[in-house]
Each structure stands twice: as structure tokens, then as C-alpha cells.
Tab-separated table of C-alpha atoms in Angstrom:
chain	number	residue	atom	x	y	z
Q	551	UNK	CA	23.729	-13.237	38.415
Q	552	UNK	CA	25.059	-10.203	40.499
Q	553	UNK	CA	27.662	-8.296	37.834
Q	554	UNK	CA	29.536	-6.125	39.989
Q	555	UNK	CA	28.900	-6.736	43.831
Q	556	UNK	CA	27.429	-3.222	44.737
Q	557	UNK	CA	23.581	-2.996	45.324
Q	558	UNK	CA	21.339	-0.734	42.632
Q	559	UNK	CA	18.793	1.455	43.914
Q	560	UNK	CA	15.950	1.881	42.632
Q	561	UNK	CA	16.500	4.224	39.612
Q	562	UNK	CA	19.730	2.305	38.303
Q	563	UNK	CA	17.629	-0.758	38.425
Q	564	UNK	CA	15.031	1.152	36.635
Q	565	UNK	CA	17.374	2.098	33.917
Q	566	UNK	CA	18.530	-1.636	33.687
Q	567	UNK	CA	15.186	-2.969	33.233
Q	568	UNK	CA	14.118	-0.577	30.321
Q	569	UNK	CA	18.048	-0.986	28.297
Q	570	UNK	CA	17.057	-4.735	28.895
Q	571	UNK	CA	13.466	-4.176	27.445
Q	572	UNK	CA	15.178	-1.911	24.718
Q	573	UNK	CA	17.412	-5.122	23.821
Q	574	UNK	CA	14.762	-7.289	23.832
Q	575	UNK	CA	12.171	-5.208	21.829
Q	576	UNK	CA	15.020	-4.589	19.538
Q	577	UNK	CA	16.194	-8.191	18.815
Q	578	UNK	CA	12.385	-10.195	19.096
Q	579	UNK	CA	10.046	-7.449	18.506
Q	580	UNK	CA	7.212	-6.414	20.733
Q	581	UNK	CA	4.887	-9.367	20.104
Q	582	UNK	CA	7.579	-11.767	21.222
Q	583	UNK	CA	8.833	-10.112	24.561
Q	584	UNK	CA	7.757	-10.973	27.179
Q	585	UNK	CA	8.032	-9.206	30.703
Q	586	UNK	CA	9.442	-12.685	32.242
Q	587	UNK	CA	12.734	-12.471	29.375
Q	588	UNK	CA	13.305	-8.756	30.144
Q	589	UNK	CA	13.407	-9.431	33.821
Q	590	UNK	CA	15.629	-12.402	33.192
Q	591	UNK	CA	17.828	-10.031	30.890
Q	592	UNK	CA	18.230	-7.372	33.579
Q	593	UNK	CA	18.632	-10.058	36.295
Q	594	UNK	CA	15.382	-9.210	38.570
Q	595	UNK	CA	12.645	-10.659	39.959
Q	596	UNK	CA	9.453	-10.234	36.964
Q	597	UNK	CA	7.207	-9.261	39.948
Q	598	UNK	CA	9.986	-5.917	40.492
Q	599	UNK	CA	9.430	-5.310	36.444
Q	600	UNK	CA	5.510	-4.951	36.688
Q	601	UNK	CA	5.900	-3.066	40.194
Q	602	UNK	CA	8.027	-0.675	38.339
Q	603	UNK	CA	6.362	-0.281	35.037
Q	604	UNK	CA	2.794	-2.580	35.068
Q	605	UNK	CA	2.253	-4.270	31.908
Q	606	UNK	CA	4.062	-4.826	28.283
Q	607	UNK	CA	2.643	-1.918	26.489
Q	608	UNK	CA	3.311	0.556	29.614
Q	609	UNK	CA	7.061	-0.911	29.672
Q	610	UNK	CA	7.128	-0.766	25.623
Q	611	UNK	CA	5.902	2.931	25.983
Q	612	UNK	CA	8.427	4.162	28.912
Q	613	UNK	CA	10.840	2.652	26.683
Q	614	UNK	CA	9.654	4.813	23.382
Q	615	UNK	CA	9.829	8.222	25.567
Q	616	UNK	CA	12.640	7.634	27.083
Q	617	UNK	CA	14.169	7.300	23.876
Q	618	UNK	CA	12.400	9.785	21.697
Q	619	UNK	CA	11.963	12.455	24.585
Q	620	UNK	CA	9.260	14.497	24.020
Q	621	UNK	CA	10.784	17.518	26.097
Q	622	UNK	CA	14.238	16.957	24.382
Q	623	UNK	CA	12.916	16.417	20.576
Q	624	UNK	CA	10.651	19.492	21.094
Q	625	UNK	CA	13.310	21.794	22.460
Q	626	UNK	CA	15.919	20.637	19.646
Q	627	UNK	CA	12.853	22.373	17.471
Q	628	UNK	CA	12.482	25.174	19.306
Q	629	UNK	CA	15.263	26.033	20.947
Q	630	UNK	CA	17.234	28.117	18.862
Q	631	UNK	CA	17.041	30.650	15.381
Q	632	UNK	CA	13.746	28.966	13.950
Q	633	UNK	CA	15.782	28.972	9.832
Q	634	UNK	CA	17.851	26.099	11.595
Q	635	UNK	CA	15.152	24.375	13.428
Q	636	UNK	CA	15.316	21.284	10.504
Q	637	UNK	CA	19.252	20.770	11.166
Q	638	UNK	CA	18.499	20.957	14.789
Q	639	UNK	CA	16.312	18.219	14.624
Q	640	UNK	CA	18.404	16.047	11.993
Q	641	UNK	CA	21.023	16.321	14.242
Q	642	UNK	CA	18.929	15.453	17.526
Q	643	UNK	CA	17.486	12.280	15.843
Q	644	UNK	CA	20.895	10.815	14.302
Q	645	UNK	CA	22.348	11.531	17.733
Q	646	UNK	CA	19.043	9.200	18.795
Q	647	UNK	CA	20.186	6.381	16.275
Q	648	UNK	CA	23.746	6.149	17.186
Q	649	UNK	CA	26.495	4.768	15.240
Q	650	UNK	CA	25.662	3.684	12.000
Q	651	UNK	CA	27.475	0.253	12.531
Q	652	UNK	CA	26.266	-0.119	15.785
Q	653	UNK	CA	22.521	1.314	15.880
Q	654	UNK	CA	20.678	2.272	19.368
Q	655	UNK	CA	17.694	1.334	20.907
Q	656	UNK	CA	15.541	3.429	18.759
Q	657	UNK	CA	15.946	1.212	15.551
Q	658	UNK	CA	14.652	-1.430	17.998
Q	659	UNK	CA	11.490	0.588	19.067
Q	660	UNK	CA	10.710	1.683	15.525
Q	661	UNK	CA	11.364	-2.399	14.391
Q	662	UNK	CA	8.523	-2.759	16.856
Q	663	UNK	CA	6.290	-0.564	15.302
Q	664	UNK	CA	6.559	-1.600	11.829
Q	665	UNK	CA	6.045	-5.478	12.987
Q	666	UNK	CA	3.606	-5.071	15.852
Q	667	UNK	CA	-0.061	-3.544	15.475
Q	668	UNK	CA	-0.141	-2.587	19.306
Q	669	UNK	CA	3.562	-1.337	19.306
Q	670	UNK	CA	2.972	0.917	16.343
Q	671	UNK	CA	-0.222	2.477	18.208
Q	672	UNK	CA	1.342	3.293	21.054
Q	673	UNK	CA	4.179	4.932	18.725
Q	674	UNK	CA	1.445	6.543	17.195
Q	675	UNK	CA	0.558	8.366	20.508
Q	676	UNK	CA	3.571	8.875	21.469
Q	677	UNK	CA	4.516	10.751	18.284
Q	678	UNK	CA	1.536	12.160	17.812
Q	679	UNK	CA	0.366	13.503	21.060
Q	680	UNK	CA	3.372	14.106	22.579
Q	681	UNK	CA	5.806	14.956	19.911
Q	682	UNK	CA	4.128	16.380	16.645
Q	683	UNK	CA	1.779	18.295	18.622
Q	684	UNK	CA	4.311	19.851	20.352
Q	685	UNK	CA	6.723	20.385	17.203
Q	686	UNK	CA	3.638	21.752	15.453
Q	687	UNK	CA	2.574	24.295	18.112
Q	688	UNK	CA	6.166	26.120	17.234
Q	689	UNK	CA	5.585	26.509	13.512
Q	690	UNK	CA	2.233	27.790	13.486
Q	691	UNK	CA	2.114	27.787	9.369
Q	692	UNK	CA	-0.607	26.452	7.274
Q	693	UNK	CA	-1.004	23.043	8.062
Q	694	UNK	CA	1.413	22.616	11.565
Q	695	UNK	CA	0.851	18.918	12.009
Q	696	UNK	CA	0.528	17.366	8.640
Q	697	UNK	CA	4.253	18.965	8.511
Q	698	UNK	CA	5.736	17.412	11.567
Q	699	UNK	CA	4.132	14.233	10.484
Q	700	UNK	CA	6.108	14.606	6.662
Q	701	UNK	CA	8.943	15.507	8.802
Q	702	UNK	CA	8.724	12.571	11.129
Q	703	UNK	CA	8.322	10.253	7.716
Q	704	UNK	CA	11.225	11.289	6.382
Q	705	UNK	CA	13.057	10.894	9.722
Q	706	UNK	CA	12.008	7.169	10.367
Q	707	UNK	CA	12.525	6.567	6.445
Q	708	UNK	CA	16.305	7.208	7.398
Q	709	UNK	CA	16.224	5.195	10.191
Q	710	UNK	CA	14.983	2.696	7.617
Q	711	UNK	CA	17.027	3.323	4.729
Q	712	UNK	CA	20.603	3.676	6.327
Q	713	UNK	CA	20.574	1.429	9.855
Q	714	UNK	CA	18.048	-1.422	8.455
Q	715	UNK	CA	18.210	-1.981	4.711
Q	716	UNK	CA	21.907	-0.090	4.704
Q	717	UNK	CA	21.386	1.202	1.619
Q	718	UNK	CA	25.385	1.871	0.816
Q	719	UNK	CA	25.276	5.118	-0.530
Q	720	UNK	CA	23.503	6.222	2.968
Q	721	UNK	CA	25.859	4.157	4.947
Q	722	UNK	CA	28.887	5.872	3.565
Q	723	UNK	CA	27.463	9.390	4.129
Q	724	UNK	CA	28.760	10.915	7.294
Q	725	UNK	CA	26.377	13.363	9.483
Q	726	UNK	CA	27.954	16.134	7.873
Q	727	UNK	CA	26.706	14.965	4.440
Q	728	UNK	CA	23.340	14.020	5.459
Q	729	UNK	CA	22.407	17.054	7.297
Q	730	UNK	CA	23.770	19.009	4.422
Q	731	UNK	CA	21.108	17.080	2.331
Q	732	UNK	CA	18.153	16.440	4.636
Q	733	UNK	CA	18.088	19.253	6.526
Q	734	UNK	CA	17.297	21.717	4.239
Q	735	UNK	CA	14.036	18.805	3.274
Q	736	UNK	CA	13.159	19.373	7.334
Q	737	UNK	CA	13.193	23.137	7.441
Q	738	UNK	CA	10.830	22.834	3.923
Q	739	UNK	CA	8.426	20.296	5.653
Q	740	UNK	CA	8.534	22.140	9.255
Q	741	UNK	CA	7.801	25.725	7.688
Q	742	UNK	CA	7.002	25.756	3.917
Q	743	UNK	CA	9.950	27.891	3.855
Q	744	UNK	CA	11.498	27.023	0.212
Q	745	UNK	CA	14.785	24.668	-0.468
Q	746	UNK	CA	17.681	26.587	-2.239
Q	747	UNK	CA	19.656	24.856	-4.603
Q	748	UNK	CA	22.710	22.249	-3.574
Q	749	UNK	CA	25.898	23.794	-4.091
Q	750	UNK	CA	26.819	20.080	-5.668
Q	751	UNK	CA	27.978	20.958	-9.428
Y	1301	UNK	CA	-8.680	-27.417	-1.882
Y	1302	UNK	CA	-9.186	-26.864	-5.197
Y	1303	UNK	CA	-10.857	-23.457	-5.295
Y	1304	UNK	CA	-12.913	-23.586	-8.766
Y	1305	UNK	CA	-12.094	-26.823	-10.325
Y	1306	UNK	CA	-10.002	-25.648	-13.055
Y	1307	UNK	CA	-6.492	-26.922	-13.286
Y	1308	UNK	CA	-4.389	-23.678	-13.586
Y	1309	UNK	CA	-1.717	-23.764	-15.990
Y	1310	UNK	CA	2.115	-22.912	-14.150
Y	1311	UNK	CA	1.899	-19.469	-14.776
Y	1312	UNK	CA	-1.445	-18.938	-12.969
Y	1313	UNK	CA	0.167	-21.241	-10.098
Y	1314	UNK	CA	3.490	-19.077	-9.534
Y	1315	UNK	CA	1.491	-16.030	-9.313
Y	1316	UNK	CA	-0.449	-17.836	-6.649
Y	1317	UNK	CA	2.627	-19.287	-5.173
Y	1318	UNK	CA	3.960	-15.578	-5.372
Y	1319	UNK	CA	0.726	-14.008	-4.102
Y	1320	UNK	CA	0.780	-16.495	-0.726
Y	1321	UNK	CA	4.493	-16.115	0.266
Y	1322	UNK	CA	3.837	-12.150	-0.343
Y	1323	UNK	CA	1.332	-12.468	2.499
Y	1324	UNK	CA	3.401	-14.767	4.586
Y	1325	UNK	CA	6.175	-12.568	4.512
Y	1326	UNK	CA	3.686	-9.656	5.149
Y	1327	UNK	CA	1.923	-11.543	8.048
Y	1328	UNK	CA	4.722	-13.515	9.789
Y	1329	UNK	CA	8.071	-11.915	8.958
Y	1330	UNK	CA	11.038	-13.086	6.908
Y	1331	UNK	CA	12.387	-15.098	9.457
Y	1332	UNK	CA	9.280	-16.671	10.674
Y	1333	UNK	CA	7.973	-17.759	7.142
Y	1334	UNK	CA	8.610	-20.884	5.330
Y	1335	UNK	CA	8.647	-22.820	2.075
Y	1336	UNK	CA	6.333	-25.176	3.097
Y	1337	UNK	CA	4.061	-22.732	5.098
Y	1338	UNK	CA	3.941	-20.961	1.751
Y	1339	UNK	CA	3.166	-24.079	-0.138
Y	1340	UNK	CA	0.032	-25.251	2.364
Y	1341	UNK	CA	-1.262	-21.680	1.648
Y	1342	UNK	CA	-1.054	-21.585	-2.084
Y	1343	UNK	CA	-2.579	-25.492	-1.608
Y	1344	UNK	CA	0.500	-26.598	-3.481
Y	1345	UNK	CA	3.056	-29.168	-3.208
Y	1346	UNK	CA	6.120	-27.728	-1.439
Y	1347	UNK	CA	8.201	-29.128	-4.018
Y	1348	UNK	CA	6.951	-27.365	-6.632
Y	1349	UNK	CA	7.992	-24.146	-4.407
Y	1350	UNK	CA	11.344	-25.118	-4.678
Y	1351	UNK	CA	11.644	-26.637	-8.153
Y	1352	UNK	CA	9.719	-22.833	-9.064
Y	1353	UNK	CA	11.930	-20.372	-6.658
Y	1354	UNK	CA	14.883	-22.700	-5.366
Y	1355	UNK	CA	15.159	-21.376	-1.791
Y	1356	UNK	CA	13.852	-18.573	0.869
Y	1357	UNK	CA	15.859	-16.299	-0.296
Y	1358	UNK	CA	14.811	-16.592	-4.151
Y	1359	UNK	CA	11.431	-16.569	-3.421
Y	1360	UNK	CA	11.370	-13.243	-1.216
Y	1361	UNK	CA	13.771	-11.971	-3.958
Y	1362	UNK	CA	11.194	-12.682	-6.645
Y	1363	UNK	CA	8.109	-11.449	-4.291
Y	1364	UNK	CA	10.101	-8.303	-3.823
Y	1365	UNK	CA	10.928	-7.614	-7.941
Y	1366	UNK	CA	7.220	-8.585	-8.846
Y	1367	UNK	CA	6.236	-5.367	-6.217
Y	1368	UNK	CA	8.714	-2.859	-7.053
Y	1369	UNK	CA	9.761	-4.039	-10.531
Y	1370	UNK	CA	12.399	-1.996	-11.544
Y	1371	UNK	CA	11.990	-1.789	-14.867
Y	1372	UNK	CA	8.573	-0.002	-13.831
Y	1373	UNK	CA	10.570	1.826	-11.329
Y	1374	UNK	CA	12.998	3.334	-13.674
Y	1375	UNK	CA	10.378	3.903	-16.686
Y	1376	UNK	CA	8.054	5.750	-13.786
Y	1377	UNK	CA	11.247	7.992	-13.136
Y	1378	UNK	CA	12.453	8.435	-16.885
Y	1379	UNK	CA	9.553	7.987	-18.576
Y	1380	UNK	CA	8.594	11.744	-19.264
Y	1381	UNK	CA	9.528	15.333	-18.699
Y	1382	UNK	CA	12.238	15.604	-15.837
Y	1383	UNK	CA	10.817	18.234	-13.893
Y	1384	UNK	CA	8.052	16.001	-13.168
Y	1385	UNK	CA	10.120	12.571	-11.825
Y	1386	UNK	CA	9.705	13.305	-8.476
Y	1387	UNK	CA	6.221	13.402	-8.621
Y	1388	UNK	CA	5.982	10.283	-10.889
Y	1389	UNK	CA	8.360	8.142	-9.100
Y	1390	UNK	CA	5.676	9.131	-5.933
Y	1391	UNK	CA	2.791	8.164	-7.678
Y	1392	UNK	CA	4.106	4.563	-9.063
Y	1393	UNK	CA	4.686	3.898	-5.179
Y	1394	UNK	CA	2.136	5.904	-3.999
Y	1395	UNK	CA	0.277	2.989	-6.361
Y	1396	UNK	CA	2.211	0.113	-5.437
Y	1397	UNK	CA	1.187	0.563	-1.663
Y	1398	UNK	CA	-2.453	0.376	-1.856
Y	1399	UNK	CA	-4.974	1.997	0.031
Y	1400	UNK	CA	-4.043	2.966	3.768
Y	1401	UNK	CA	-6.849	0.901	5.125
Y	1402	UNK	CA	-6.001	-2.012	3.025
Y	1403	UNK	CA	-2.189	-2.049	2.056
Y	1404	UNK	CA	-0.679	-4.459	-0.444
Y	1405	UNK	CA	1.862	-6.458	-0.102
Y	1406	UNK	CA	4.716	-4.033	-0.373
Y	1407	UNK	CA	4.416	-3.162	3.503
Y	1408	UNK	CA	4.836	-6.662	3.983
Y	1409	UNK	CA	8.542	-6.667	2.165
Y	1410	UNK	CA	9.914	-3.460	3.946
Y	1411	UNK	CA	8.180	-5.044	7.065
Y	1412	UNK	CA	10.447	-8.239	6.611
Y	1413	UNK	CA	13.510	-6.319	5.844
Y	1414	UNK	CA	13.291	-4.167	8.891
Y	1415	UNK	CA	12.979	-7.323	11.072
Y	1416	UNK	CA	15.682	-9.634	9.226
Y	1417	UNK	CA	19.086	-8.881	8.312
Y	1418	UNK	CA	18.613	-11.541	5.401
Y	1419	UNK	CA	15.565	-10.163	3.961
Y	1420	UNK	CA	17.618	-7.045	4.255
Y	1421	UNK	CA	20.291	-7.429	2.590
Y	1422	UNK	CA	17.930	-9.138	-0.456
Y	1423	UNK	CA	16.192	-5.677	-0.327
Y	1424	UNK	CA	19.230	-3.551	-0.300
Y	1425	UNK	CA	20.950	-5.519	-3.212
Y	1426	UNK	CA	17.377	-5.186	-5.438
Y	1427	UNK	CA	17.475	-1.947	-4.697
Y	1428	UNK	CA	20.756	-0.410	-4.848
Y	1429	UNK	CA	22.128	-2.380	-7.937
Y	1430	UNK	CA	18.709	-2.702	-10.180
Y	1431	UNK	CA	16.506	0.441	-8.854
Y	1432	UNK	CA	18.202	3.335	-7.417
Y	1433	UNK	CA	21.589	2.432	-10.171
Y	1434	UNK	CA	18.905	2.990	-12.874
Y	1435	UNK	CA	17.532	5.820	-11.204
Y	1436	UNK	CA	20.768	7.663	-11.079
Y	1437	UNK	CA	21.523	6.824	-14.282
Y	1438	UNK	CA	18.563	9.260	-15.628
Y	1439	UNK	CA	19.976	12.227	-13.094
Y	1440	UNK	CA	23.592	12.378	-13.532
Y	1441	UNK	CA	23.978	15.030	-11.280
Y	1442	UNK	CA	26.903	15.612	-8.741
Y	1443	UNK	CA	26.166	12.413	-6.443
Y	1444	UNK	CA	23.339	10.482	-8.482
Y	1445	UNK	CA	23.241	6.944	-6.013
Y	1446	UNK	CA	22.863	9.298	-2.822
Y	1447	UNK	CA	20.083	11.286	-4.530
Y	1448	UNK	CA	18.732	8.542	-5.532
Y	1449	UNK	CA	18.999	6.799	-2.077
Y	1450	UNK	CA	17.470	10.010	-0.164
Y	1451	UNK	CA	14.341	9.485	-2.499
Y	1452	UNK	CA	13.917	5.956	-1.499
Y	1453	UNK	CA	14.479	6.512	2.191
Y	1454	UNK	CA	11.682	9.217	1.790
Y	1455	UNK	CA	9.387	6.652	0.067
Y	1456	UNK	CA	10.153	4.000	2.717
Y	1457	UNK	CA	9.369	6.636	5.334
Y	1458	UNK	CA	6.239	7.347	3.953
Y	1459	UNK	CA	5.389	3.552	3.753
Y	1460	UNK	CA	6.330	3.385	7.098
Y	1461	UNK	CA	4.600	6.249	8.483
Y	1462	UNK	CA	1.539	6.248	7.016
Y	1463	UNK	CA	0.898	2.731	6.443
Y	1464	UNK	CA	2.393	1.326	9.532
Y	1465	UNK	CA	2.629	3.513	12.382
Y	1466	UNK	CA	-0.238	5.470	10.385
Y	1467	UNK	CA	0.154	8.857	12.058
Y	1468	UNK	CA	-3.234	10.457	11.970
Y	1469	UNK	CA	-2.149	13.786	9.558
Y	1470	UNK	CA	-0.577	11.246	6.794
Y	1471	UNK	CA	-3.728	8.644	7.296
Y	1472	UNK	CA	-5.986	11.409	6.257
Y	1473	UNK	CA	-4.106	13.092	3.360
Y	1474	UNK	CA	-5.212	12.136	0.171
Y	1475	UNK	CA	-2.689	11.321	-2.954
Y	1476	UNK	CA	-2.839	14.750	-4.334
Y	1477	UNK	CA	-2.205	16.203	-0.969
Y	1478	UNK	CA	0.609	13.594	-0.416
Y	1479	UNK	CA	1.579	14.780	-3.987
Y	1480	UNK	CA	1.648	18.757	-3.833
Y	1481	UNK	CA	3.797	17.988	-0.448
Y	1482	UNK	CA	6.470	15.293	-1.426
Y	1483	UNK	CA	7.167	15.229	-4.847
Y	1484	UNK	CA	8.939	18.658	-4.696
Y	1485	UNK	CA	11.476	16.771	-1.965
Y	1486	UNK	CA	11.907	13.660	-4.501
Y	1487	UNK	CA	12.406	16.100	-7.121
Y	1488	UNK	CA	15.511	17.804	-5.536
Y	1489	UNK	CA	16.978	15.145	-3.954
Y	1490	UNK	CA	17.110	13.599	-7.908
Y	1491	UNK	CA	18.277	16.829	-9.156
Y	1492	UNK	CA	19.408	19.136	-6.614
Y	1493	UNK	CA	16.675	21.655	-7.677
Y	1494	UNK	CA	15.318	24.246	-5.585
Y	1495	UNK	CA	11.793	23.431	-3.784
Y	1496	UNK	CA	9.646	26.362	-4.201
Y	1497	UNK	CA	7.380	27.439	-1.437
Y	1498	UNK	CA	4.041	26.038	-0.917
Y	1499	UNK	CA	1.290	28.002	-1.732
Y	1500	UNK	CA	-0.269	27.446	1.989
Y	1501	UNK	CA	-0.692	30.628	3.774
């Protein structure tokens, strides 16, 4: 099954097994993968797989962050002039989801969630502890957390909406469009901070 | 398996044969469910399934219309002064989900059509051409199907979030909380009008 010839090391192998599990998660959903058909998919031995990442829900949940990274997803937040900080994070999150006729991995991981009990938990965690938290801890207004979380609803809903149900008029709308229309939801979620008018007549 | 020993007339019988598939489809998926699965639970004959819904793809077409009927849908939206539609389209769904430690069977429909491309597409086409046209139709403002398309991928979200993944700060809002929060978003993505700040200090 050797692709190319050359030998991985370690961390290309590493990436290989989690696009594999990615795939997989994507296509069966968590409660049908198995460890054994993600270690077939990346071509290894499934003894390598749990040396590398132990069991399902720890390879399910180095998936997740490698996908949503914390670091990444709180520094689109907070790194920059805090009236943009919705935009930046509309932008960070479609850049996540990739082409809109070819989604990435995270429509996969959030398919997971929505299916799988376990998978959503550790989604939960993820989010919550790791993400929201964080997200939260830059917009110190009156309720932080509950904001992030109607922020991170309105995120996964257009995950939803435009890369799994395809709702047309989403699926026409380029990012330009969308961030002209959601961002300004974001910033109100993230902050309070009020939504002006669209400029649509 | 009779349950009570009456004989229930047809009508009683599809809304039982609706009811089980509603749970199948909740339980095991789009893909995974079938007519005769569907049949066993309702303790019917699984050709009265078909000679009731014809196929599959009927009978997750008519589960789906029974939940978010769009007459309902449209009349929750139209049905009263326009400032408020936001918040009442929020409330007929907020309604048509359930309680977040018991939810009906409407997770169970946007759970199938994240996971199947057919269920999908059966979503998307109830949707787009009986709901959100109808919707639009009451808001004819500059772009009334993407409005009305940014509302429902804020509704799935929600469903999503708080039902599935069930991320602690949505779990433990309550409907008015949910309300005060949301419906201002619904409201100006049907309308385009302003969101006013929160009264949270």
C-alpha cells in the first residue's frame, strides 16, 4: 500500500492517520469508525494508531482540535480592533469549512456530533472549555459565555444550513455576502454592541 | 401487540405509523431506517406503510411536513404585527423542539439530513420551496429567500447547539432568555432592521 516510495516520520504519519480519521468520521460517523478502518485508510498498522493517539474518543478529539484550534479560533477573536472581532471570526470559521462544493473535515466532526451522544460530548468540551471560555474571557460584557455559545449556534447553524441541507439561497452567497450579513449578528452576540441597519434597499 | 384492544380507525394508524418512523429516523438515521423497521414498530403490516406513504422518501417527507408544517410556519411568521416575527417564528420552533432534556422528534429530522444527502435534499426542497418561499413572501425586502434562509440556519443552529451538542450556557437558558437574545437576530435578518442593544450591563 506504500503511495509514494519515501518513508514518513513520525509527524507526517501522524497527520495521515487523523485526515484518515477525519474521512472516516466524516463519511460513517463516530459510532461506526472504528480505529481498525482508519488505520486501514491511512495504510498503518492499528497497533501504530492507538500508540499514537489511544482510544476512539482521544483520536475523535485530536481530530476536533486540530480542526477547530482553540489557540487559532481564540486569536481570530482577539487579535485585532475588538468592533471587527465578529467578521474575524466569520471569516476564520468559513476558512474552517472550505469550499462550499467541496466541504472540509469540520462538517464531518460536527456530522459526528449531531449523530453520536459521545462525539457531541466531547465537542461539548472542546467548545466549551477550550473555545467559549477562551472567546468569553475577551468580551468581558454581561453574560461572556452564554454569548460565545449564541455565537457558536449560529456558526454551526451555517455549517448546517449551507454545506449539509444546501439551502440554495446560502449556497449561492459568496463569503463576501455572508460576512456582510452574519457578521454584524457575531459582533451583536459577542458584545451586545447593537446591529445597524443593511444598506440593502 | 395490540396495545388497548381497540381497532384504530386509519387516521389514528398513520399518525402512529408517522409517530414510529419519526423516531426511527430520530434514533437510527435516514439511511439506516427502513419501511419495514418502521412497520414492526408501529405493529403494522409493512404494506400498509407503503400503500399509506409509497416509499422512504415520502414517508420522511411527510414526517418532516407534520413537524415543521409550513402552513404553521408561515402563519407563526405573518400572523401578527411585523416587528414581532422574529420573535414568533422563534417561539413556534422554540415549541416544535421540545424540552432540552426530552426533545421531539424534530432533532431527529435535521439529525437525518445532516447524515444523508437524501434526507437532505427532502429537507432542503420542504424548506426552500414551501417554508422559507412563504416566509419571504411576508418580508419583501431587498433579498427576501437569503433573509429568510439566515433565519433558518439560526434556528437549525440553535437545534443543533442546544439540543445536540447541548453547550452548557444554551442548556440552561430558559425560552424567554433564548427569546430576549435571538429574536432581535431573526428579526433583522427578515427585515434588515437594526438590533438594538441589550439591556445587559
Amino acid at each position: 500500500m506504500s503511495r509514494t516510495g519515501r518513508r514518513p516520520g513520525p509527524s507526517s504519519t501522524r497527520a495521515e492517520i487523523t485526515a484518515a480519521a477525519a474521512r472516516r468520521f466524516a463519511a460513517a460517523g463516530y459510532d461506526a469508525t472504528s480505529l481498525r478502518q482508519v488505520a486501514a485508510d491511512a495504510s498503518v498498522d492499528p497497533a501504530l494508531v492507538r500508540r499514537f493517539f489511544g482510544d476512539k474518543e482521544q483520536l475523535f478529539t485530536a481530530v476536533a482540535s486540530a480542526l477547530i484550534d482553540p489557540e487559532r479560533a481564540v486569536a481570530a477573536v482577539a487579535g485585532g480592533p475588538p468592533e471587527a472581532a465578529g467578521e474575524r471570526l466569520l471569516r476564520y470559521f468559513l476558512s474552517l469549512l472550505g469550499d462550499v462544493s467541496r466541504p472540509g473535515p469540520l462538517l464531518g466532526v460536527i456530522r459526528s456530533a449531531v449523530t453520536s451522544e459521545h462525539a457531541a460530548g466531547l465537542l461539548r468540551r472542546l467548545l466549551a472549555e477550550q473555545v467559549l471560555r477562551e472567546i468569553a474571557v475577551s468580551f468581558p460584557s454581561g453574560r461572556p459565555e452564554f454569548g460565545a455559545a449564541l455565537a457558536a449556534s449560529q456558526l454551526v447553524g451555517l455549517a448546517v444550513a449551507r454545506y449539509a441541507v444546501r439551502l440554495p439561497p446560502l449556497t449561492a452567497a459568496d463569503t463576501e455576502e455572508l460576512v456582510s450579513a452574519i457578521a454584524p449578528v457575531l459582533q451583536y452576540y459577542l458584545t451586545g454592541q447593537p446591529i445597524s441597519a443593511t444598506e440593502e434597499s
